[in-house]
PDB file of C-alpha atoms in Angstrom:
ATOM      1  CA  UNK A   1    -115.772 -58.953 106.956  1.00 60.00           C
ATOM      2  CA  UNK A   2    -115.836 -62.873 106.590  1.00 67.00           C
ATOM      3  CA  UNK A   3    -113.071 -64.404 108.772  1.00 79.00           C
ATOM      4  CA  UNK A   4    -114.036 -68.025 107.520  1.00 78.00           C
ATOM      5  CA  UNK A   5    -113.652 -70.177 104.268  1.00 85.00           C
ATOM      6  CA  UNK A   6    -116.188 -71.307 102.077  1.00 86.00           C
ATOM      7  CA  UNK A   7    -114.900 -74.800 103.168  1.00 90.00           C
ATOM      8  CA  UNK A   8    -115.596 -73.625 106.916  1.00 93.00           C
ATOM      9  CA  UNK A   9    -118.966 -72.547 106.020  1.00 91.00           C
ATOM     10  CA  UNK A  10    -120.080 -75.694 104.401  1.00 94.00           C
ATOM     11  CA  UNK A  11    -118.699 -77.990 106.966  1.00 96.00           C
ATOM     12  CA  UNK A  12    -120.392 -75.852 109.597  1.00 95.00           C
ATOM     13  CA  UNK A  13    -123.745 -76.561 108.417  1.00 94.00           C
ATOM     14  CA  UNK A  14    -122.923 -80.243 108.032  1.00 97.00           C
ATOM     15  CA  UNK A  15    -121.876 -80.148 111.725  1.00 97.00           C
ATOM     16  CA  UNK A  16    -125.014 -78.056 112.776  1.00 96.00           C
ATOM     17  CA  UNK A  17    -127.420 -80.891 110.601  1.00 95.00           C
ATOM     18  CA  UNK A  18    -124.987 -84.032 112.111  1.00 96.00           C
ATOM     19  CA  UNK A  19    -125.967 -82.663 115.292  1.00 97.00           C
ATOM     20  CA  UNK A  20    -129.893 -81.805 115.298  1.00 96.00           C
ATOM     21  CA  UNK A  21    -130.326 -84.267 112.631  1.00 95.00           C
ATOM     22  CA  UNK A  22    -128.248 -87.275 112.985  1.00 96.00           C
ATOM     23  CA  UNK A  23    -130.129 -89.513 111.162  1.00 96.00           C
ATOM     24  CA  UNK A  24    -131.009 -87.908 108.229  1.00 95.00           C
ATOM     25  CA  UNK A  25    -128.960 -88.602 105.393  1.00 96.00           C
ATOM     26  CA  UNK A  26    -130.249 -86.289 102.374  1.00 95.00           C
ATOM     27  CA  UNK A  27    -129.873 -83.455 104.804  1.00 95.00           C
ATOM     28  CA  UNK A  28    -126.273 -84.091 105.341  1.00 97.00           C
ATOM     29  CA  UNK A  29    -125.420 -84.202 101.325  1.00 96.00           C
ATOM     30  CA  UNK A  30    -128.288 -81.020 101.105  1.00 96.00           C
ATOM     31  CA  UNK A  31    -125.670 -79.396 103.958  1.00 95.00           C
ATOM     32  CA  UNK A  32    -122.711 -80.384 101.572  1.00 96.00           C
ATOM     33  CA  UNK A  33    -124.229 -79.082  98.466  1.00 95.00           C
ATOM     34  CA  UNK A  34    -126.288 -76.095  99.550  1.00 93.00           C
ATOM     35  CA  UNK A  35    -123.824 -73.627  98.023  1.00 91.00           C
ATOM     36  CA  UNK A  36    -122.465 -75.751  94.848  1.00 92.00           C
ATOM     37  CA  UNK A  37    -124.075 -72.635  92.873  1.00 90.00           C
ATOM     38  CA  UNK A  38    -121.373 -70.242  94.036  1.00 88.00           C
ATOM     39  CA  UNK A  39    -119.098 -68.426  91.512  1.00 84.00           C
ATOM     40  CA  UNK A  40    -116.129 -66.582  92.551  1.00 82.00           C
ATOM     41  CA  UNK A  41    -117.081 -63.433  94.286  1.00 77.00           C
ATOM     42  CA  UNK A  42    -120.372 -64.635  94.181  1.00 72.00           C
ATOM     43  CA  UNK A  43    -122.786 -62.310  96.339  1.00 71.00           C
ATOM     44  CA  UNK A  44    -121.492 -59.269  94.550  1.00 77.00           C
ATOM     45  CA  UNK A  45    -121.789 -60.354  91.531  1.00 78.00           C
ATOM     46  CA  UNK A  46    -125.062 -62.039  91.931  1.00 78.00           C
ATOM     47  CA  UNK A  47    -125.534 -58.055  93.132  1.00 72.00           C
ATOM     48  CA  UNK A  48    -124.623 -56.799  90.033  1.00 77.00           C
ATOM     49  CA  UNK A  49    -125.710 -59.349  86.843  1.00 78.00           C
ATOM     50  CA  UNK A  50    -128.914 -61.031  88.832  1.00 77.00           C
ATOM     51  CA  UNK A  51    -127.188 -64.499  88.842  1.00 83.00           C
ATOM     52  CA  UNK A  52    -128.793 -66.319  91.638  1.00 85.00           C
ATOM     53  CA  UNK A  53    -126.692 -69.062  93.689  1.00 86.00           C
ATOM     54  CA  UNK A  54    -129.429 -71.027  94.578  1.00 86.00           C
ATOM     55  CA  UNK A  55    -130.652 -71.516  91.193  1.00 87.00           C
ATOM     56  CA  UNK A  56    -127.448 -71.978  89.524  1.00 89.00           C
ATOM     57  CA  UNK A  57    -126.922 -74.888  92.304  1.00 91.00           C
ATOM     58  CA  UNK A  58    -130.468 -76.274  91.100  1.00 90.00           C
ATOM     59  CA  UNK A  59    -129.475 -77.262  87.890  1.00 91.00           C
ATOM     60  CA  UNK A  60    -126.183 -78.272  88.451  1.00 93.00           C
ATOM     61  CA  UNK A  61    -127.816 -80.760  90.946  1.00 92.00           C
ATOM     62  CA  UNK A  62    -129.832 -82.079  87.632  1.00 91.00           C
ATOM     63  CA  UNK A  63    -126.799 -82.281  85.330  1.00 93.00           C
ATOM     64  CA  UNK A  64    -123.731 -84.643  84.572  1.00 94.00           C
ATOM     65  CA  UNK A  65    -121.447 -85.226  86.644  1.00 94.00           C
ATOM     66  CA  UNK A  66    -123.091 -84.567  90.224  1.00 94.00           C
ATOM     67  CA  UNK A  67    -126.392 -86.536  89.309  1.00 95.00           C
ATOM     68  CA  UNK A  68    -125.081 -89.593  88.055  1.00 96.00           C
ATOM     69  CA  UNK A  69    -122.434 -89.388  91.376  1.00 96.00           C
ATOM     70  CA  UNK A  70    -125.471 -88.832  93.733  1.00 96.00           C
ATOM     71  CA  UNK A  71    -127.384 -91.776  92.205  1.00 96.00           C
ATOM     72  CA  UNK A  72    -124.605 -94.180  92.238  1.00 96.00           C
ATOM     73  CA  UNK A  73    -124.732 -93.509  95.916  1.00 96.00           C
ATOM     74  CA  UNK A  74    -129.157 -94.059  95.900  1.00 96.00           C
ATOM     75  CA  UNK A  75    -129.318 -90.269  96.712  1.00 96.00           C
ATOM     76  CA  UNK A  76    -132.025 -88.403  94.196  1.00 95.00           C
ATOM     77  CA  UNK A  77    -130.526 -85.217  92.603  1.00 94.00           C
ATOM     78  CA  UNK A  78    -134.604 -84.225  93.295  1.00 93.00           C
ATOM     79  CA  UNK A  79    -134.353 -84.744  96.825  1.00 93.00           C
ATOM     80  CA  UNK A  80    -131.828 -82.938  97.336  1.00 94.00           C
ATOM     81  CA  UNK A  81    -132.664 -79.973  95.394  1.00 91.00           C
ATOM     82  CA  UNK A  82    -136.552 -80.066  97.149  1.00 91.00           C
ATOM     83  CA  UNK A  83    -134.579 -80.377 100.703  1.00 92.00           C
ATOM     84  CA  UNK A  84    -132.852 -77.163  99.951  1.00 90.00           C
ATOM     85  CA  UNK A  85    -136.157 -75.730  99.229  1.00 84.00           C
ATOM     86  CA  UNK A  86    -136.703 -71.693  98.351  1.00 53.00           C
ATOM     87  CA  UNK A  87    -134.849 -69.905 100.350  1.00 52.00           C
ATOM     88  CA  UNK A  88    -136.010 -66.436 101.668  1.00 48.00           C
ATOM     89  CA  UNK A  89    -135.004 -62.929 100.564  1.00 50.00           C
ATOM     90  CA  UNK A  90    -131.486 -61.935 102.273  1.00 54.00           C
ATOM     91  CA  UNK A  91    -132.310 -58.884 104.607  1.00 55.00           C
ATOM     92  CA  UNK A  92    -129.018 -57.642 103.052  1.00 59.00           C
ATOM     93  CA  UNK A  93    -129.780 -58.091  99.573  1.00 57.00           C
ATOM     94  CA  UNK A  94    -132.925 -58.535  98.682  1.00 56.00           C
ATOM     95  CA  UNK A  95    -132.592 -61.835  97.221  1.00 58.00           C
ATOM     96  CA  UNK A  96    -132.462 -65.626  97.953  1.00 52.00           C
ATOM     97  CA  UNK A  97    -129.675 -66.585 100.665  1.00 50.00           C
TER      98      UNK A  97
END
């Protein structure tokens, strides 16, 4: 059972990139945005209707209102999406992360 928040999560992997990666910028929004896609209960349902959290994050990377925000700040919605990359099938479920 998961004893940590979403929130948790997410600012774990910022710490973990703001360690080994200091300097690199687009990682550290990547870290903050690599699981935007989420919907409530999202792993089981992703389970049970094929939604996948990766791609859902994708394109709202590409839409209003996170890439005009990410812009503003000289940060390419593109970037971002390419440093998150494919992810590799989940020994649990099969599917992307």
């Amino acid at each position: 059972m998961q004893s940590y928040s979403r929130l948790e999560h997410t600012l774990g992997v910022l710490a973990l990139v703001a360690h080994f990666r200091p300097d690199d910028e687009l990682l550290r929004v990547a870290a903050l945005l690599h699981d935007i896609g989420h919907l409530p209960l999202s792993h089981t349902l992703e389970g049970i209707s094929g939604l996948d959290h990766h791609a859902l994050g994708s394109q709202l990377l590409r839409t209003d209102p996170l890439r005009p925000a990410l812009e503003k700040h000289g940060i390419s919605a593109e970037a971002v999406a390419a440093a998150l990359g494919v992810q590799p099938p989940s020994p649990r479920t099969g599917s992307p992360g």
